[in-house]
Short mmCIF file of C-alpha atoms in Angstrom, two decimals:
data_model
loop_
_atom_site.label_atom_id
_atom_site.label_comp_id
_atom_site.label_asym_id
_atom_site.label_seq_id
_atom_site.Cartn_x
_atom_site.Cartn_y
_atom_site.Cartn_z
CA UNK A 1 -9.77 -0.41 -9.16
CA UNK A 2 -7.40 2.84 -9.05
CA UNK A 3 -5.15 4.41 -7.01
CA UNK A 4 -6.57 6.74 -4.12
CA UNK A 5 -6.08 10.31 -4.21
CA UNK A 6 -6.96 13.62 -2.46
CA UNK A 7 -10.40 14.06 -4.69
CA UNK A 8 -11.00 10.38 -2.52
CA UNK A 9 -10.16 11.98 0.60
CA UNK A 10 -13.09 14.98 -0.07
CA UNK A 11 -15.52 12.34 -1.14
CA UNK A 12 -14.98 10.47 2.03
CA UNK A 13 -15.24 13.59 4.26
CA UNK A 14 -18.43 14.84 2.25
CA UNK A 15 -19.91 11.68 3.14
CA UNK A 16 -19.25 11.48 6.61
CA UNK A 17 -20.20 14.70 7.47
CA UNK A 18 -23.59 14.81 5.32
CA UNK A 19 -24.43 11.74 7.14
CA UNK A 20 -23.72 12.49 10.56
CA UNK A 21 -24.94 16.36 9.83
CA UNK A 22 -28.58 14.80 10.88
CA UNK A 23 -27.57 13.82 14.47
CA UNK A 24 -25.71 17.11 15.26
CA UNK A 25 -28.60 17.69 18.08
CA UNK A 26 -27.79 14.33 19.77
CA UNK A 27 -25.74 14.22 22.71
CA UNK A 28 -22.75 12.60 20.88
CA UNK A 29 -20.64 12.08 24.58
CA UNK A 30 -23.23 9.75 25.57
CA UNK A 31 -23.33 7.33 22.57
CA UNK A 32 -20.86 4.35 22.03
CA UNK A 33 -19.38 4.70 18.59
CA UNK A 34 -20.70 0.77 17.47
CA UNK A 35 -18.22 -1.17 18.82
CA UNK A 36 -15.51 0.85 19.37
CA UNK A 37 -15.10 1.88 23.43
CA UNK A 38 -15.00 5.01 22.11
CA UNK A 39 -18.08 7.42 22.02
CA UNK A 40 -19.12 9.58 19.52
CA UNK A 41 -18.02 12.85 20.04
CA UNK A 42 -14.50 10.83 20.74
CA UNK A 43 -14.63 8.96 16.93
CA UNK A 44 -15.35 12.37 15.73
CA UNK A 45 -12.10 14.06 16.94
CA UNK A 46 -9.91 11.14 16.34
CA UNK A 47 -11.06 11.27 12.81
CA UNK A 48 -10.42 15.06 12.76
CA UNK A 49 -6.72 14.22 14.50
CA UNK A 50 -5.73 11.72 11.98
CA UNK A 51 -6.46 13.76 8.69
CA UNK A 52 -4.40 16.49 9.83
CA UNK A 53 -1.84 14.63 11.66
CA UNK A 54 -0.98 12.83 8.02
CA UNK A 55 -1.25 15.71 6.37
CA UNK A 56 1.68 17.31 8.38
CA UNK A 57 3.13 14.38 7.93
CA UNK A 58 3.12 14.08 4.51
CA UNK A 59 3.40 17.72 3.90
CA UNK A 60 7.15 18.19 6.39
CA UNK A 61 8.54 14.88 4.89
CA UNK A 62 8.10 13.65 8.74
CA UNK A 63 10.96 10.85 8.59
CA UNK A 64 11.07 9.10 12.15
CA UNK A 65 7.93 10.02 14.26
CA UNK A 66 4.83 11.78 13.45
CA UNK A 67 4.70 15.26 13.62
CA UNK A 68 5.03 16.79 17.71
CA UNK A 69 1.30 18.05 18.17
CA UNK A 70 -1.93 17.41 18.39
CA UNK A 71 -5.61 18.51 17.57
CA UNK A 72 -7.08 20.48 20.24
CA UNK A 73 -10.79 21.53 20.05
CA UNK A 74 -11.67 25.05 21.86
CA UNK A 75 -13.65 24.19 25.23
CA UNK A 76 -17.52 24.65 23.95
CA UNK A 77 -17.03 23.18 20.09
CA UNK A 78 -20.53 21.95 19.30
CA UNK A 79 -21.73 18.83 16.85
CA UNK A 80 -21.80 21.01 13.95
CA UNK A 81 -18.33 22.57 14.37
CA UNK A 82 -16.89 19.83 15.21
CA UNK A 83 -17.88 18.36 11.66
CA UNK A 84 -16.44 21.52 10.08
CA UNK A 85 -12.90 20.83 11.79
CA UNK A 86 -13.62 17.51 9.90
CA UNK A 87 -14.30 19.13 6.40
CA UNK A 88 -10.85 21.73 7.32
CA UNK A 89 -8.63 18.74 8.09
CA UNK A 90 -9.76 16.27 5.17
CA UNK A 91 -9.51 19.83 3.13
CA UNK A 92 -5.75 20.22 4.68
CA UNK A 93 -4.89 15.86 3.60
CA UNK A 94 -6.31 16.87 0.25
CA UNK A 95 -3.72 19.19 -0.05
CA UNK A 96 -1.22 17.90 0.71
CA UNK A 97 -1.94 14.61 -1.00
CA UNK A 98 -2.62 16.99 -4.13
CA UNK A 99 0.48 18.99 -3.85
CA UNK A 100 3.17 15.59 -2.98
CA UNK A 101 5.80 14.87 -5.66
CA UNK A 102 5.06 10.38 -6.24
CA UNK A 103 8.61 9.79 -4.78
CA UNK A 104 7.99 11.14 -1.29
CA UNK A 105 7.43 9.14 1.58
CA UNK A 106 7.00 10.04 4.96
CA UNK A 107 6.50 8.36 8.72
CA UNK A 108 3.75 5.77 9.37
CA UNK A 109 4.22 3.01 11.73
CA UNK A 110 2.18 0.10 9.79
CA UNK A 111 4.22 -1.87 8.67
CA UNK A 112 7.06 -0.83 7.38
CA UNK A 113 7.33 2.95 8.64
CA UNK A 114 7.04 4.83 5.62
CA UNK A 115 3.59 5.76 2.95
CA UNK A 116 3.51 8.14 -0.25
CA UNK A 117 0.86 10.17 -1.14
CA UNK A 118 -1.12 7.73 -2.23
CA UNK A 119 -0.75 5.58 1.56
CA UNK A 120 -1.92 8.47 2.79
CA UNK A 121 -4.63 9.28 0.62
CA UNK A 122 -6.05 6.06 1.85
CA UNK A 123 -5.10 5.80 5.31
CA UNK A 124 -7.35 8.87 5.32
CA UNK A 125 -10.34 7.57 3.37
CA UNK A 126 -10.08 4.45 5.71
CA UNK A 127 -10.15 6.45 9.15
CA UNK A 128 -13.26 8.72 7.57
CA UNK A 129 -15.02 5.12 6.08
CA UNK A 130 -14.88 2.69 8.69
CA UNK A 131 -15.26 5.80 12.11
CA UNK A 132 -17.91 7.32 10.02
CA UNK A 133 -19.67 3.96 10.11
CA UNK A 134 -19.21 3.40 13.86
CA UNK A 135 -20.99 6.76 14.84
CA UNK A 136 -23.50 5.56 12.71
CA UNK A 137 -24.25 2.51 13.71
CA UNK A 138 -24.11 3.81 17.31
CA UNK A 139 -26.20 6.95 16.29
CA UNK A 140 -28.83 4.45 14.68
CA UNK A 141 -28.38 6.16 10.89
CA UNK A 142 -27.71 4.23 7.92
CA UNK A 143 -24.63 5.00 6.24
CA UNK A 144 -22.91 3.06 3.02
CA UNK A 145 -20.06 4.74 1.29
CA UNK A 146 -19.56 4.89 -2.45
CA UNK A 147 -18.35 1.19 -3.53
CA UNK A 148 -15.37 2.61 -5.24
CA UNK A 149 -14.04 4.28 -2.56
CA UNK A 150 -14.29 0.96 -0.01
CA UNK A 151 -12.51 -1.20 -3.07
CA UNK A 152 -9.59 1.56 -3.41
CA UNK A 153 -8.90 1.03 0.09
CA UNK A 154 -8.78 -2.36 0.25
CA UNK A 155 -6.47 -2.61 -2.71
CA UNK A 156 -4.28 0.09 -1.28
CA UNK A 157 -3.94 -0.96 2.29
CA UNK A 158 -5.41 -4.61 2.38
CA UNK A 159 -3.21 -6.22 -0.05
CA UNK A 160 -2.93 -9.36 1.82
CA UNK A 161 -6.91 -9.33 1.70
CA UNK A 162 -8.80 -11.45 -0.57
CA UNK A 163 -11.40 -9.29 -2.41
CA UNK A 164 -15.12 -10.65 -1.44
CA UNK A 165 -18.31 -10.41 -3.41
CA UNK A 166 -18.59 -6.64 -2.85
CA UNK A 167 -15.86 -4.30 -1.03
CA UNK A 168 -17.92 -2.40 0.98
CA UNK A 169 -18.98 -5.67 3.20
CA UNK A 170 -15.40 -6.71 2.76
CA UNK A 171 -13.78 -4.03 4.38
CA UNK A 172 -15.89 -3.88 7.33
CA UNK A 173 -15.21 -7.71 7.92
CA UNK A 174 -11.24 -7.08 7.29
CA UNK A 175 -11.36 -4.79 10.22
CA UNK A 176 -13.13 -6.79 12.25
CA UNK A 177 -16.71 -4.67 12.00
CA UNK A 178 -18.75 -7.77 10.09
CA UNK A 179 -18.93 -10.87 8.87
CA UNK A 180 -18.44 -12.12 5.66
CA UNK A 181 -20.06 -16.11 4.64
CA UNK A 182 -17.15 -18.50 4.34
CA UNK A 183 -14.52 -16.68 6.06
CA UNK A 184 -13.53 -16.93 10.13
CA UNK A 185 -14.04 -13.67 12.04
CA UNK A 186 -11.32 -11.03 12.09
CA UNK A 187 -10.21 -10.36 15.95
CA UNK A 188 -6.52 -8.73 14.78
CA UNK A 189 -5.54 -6.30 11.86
CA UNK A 190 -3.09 -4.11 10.30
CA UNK A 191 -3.24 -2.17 7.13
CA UNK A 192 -0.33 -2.71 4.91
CA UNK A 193 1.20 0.18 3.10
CA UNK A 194 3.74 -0.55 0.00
CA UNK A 195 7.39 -1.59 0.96
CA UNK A 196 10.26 0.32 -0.61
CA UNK A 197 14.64 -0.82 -0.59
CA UNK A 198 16.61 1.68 -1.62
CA UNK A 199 19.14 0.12 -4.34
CA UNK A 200 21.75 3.26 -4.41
CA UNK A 201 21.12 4.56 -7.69
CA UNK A 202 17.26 3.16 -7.50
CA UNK A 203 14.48 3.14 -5.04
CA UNK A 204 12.39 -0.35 -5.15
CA UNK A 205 8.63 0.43 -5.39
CA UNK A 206 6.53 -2.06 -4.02
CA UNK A 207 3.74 -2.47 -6.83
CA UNK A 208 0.11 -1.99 -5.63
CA UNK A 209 -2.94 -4.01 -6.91
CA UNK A 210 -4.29 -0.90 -8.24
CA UNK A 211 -1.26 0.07 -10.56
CA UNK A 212 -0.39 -3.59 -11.53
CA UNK A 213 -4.26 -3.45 -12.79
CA UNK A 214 -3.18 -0.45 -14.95
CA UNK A 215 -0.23 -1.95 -15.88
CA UNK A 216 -2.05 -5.00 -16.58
CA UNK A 217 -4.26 -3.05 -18.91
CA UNK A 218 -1.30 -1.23 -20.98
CA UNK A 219 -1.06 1.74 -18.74
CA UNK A 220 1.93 3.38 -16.55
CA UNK A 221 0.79 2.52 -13.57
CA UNK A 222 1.26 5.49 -12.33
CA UNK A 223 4.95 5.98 -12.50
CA UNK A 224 7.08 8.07 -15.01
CA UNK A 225 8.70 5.45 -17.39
CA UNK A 226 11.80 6.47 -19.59
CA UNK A 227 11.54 5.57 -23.04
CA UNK A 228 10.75 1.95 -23.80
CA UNK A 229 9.01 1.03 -20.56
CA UNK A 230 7.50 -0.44 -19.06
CA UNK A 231 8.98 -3.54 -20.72
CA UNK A 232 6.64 -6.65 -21.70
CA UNK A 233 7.99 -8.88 -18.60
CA UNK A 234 6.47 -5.93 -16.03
CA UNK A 235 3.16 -6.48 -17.62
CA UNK A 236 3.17 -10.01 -17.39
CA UNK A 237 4.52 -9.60 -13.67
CA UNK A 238 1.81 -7.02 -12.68
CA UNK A 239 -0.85 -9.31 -14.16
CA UNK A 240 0.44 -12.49 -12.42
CA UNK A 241 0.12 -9.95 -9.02
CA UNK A 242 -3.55 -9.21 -9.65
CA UNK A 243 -3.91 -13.00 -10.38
CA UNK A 244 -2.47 -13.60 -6.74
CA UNK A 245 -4.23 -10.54 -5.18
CA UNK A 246 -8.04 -11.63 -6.41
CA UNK A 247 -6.84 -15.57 -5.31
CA UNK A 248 -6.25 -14.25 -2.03
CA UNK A 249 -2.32 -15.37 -1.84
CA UNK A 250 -0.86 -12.31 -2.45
CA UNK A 251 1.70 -11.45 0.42
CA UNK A 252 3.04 -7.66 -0.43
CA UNK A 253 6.37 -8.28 1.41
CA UNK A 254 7.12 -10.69 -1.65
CA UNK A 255 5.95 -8.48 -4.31
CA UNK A 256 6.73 -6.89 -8.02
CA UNK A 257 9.05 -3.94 -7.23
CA UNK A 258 9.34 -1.31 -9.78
CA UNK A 259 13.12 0.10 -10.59
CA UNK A 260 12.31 3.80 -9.81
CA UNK A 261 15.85 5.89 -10.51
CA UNK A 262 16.41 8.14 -7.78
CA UNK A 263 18.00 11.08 -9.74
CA UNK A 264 14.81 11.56 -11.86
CA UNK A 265 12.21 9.63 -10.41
CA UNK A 266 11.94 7.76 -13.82
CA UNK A 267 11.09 4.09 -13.82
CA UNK A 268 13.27 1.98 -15.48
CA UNK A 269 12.33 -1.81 -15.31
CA UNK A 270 11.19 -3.83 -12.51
CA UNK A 271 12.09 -6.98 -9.96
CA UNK A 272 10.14 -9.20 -7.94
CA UNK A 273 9.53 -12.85 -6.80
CA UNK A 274 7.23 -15.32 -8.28
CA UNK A 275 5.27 -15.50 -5.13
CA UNK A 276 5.80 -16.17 -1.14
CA UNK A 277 9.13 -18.75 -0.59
CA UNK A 278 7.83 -22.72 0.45
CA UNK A 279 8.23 -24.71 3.19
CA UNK A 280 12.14 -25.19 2.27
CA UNK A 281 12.49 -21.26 2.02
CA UNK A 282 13.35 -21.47 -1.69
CA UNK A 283 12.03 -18.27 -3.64
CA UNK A 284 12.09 -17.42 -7.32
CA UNK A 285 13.35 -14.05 -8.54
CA UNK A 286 12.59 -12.60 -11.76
CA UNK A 287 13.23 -9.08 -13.30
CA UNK A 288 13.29 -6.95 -16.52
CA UNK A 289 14.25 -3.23 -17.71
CA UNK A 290 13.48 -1.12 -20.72
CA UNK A 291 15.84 -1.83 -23.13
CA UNK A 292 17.24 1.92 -23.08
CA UNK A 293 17.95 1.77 -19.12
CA UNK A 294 19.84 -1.41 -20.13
CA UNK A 295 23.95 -1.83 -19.85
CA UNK A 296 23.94 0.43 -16.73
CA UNK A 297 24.44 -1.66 -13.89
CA UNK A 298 20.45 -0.49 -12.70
CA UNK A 299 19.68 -4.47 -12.44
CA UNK A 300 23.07 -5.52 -10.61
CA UNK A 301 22.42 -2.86 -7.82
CA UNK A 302 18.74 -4.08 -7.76
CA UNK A 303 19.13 -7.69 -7.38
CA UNK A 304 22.08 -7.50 -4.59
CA UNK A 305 19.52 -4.65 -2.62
CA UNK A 306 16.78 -7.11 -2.75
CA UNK A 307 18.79 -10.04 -2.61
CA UNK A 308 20.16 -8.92 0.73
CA UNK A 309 16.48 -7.76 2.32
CA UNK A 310 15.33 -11.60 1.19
CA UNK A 311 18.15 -12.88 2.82
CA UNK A 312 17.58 -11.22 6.18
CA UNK A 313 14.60 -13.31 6.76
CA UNK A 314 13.67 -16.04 8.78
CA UNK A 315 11.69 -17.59 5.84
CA UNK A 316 13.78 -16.85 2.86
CA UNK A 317 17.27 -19.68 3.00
CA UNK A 318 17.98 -19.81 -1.28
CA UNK A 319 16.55 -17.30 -3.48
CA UNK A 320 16.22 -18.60 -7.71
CA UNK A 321 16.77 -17.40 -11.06
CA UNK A 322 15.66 -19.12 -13.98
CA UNK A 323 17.42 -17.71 -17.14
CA UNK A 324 17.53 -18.37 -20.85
CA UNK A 325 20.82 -19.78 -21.83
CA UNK A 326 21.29 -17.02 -24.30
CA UNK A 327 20.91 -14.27 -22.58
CA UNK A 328 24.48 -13.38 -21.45
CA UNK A 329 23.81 -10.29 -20.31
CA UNK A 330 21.23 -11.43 -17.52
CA UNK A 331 23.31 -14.22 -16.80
CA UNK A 332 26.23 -11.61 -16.16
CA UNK A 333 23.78 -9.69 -13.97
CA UNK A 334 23.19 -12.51 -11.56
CA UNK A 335 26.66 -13.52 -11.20
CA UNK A 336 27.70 -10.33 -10.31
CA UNK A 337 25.01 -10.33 -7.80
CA UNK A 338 26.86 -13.62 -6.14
CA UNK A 339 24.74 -16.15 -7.46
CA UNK A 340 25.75 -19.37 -8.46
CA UNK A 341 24.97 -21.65 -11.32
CA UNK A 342 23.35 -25.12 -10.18
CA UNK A 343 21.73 -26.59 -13.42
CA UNK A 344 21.42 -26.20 -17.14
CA UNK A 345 19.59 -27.32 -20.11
CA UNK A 346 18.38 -25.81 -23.55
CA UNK A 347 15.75 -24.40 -22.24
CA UNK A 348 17.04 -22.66 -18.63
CA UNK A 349 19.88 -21.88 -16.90
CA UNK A 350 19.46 -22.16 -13.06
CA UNK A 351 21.24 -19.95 -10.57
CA UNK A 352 21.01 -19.43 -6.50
CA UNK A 353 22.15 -18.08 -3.91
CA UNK A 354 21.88 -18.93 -0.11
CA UNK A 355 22.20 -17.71 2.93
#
């Protein structure tokens, strides 16, 4: 499992277009694209349309709406070229995936109107994976993509997805292609890219299963710590994420968040909850920073930013903190974030804070 990037992007293209390269005689206009109501030569441009419509989207910082233009073919544009426009425009997503600083996010509806280079990276292996299967299947050629590729995907954008006995099969049924033995028919989906608060001084990074894997596994998970971090409780929190993600309970809305500062782009701790809130709306919040970020107000601005996005919910009414009794300083942190103290013992002091 690893983050998708733009050598992803190439792979995918190279695939699609080796693939479909055998058909290029076929009247693609008169072939349904499998069970899309789109045919062929339709899928084929869309494809094209996407890759560069997120790589200008990526590559002007688009903030609001994508990018004012659209892929036009010249009148004539055969099977073959066509599938070059392909290879150009994955070529151009590459790029600009390549070329992105981490920090930088730019417009995509789904859900939360906003992806970094890695969203994009696999918002574009997705349209090339699952299209390049639909002209397939209606072209009558076999096609399976690299396994890799199908389970970076899923981890990237299909969070919320439990991962099945092999991701390939899995992805198709998560977009409602296939089925998959023991789970109900998909009729309705959405990808899901990462959700990120700003925090004033700090950007919350929503933590992908992907990098919580790495972080899991004593890496950086692809963020720039500063010296010190990540701390031991971000581990632990990345690896009770994966836990979640390969249960199938994982919801990404109530996720680890890493502490990114936005003067440097330097990580310096992380905050999340310890899971989805019950039936009562009750949620647990936890959080840590590397002991040289510490002292700086970084977890004060963090917990009242995500404090006040929990609170804006339907589903979220008291929000938790469990903290040892001798740790002032985290205890000063959540009182200055409004909470209040409801229990103690010698083991934990409790604090909330409600709606």
């Amino acid at each position: 499992m690893r983050a998708t990037n733009g050598d992803d992007v190439i792979e995918a293209v190279t695939g699609c277009t080796t693939v479909l390269r055998a058909a290029v005689d076929r009247d693609w206009r008169a072939v349904p694209a499998g069970r899309l109501e789109w045919d062929c030569h339709t899928t084929a441009v869309h494809v094209a349309d996407d890759l560069v419509a997120y790589a200008a989207n990526l590559a002007g910082r688009a903030q609001d709406a994508y990018v004012p233009f659209e892929l036009t073919l010249d009148e004539g544009t055969d099977n073959a070229s066509l599938l070059h426009v392909i290879e150009t425009t994955g070529a151009l997503l590459a790029a600009a995936v390549r070329t992105a600083p981490p920090g930088v996010r730019a417009f995509h509806p789904y859900p939360f109107r906003s992806a970094d280079r890695v969203g994009f990276a696999a918002m574009g292996v997705a349209e090339v994976l699952l299209h390049t299967h639909d002209m397939a299947e209606g072209l009558g050629i076999p096609y399976e993509p690299p396994a890799d590729l199908a389970e970076s995907v899923l981890a990237c954008l299909f969070p919320h997805v439990q991962p099945g006995p092999a991701p390939w099969p899995t992805l198709l049924w998560a977009t409602g292609r296939g089925e998959l033995p023991g789970r109900a028919p998909v009729t309705e989906w959405r990808w899901h890219n990462n959700l990120v608060i700003p925090a004033g001084r700090l950007t919350l990074t929503g933590l992908r299963p992907a990098a919580a894997h790495q972080l899991r596994l004593g890496g950086d998970g692809g963020f720039d710590w500063v010296e010190g971090g990540p701390y031991e409780g971000t581990r632990d929190a990345a690896g009770l994420l994966l836990k979640a993600y390969e249960a199938g309970v994982h919801r990404p809305e109530f996720n680890v968040f890493v502490l990114v500062r936005t003067e440097d782009g330097r990580a310096v701790g992380a905050m999340g909850f310890h899971g989805a809130p019950g039936a009562d709306g009750r949620v647990e919040i936890g959080y840590d920073l590397a002991e040289t970020a510490r002292g700086q107000g970084y977890a004060t601005e963090a917990l009242r930013a995500l404090s006040r996005w929990a609170l804006a919910r339907d589903d979220v009414r008291t929000l938790l903190a469990k903290i040892d009794p001798d740790n002032a300083a985290s205890r000063a942190v959540v009182s200055r974030a409004g909470f209040q103290q409801v229990s103690a013992d010698d083991k934990l002091v409790a604090y909330e804070l409600n709606r």
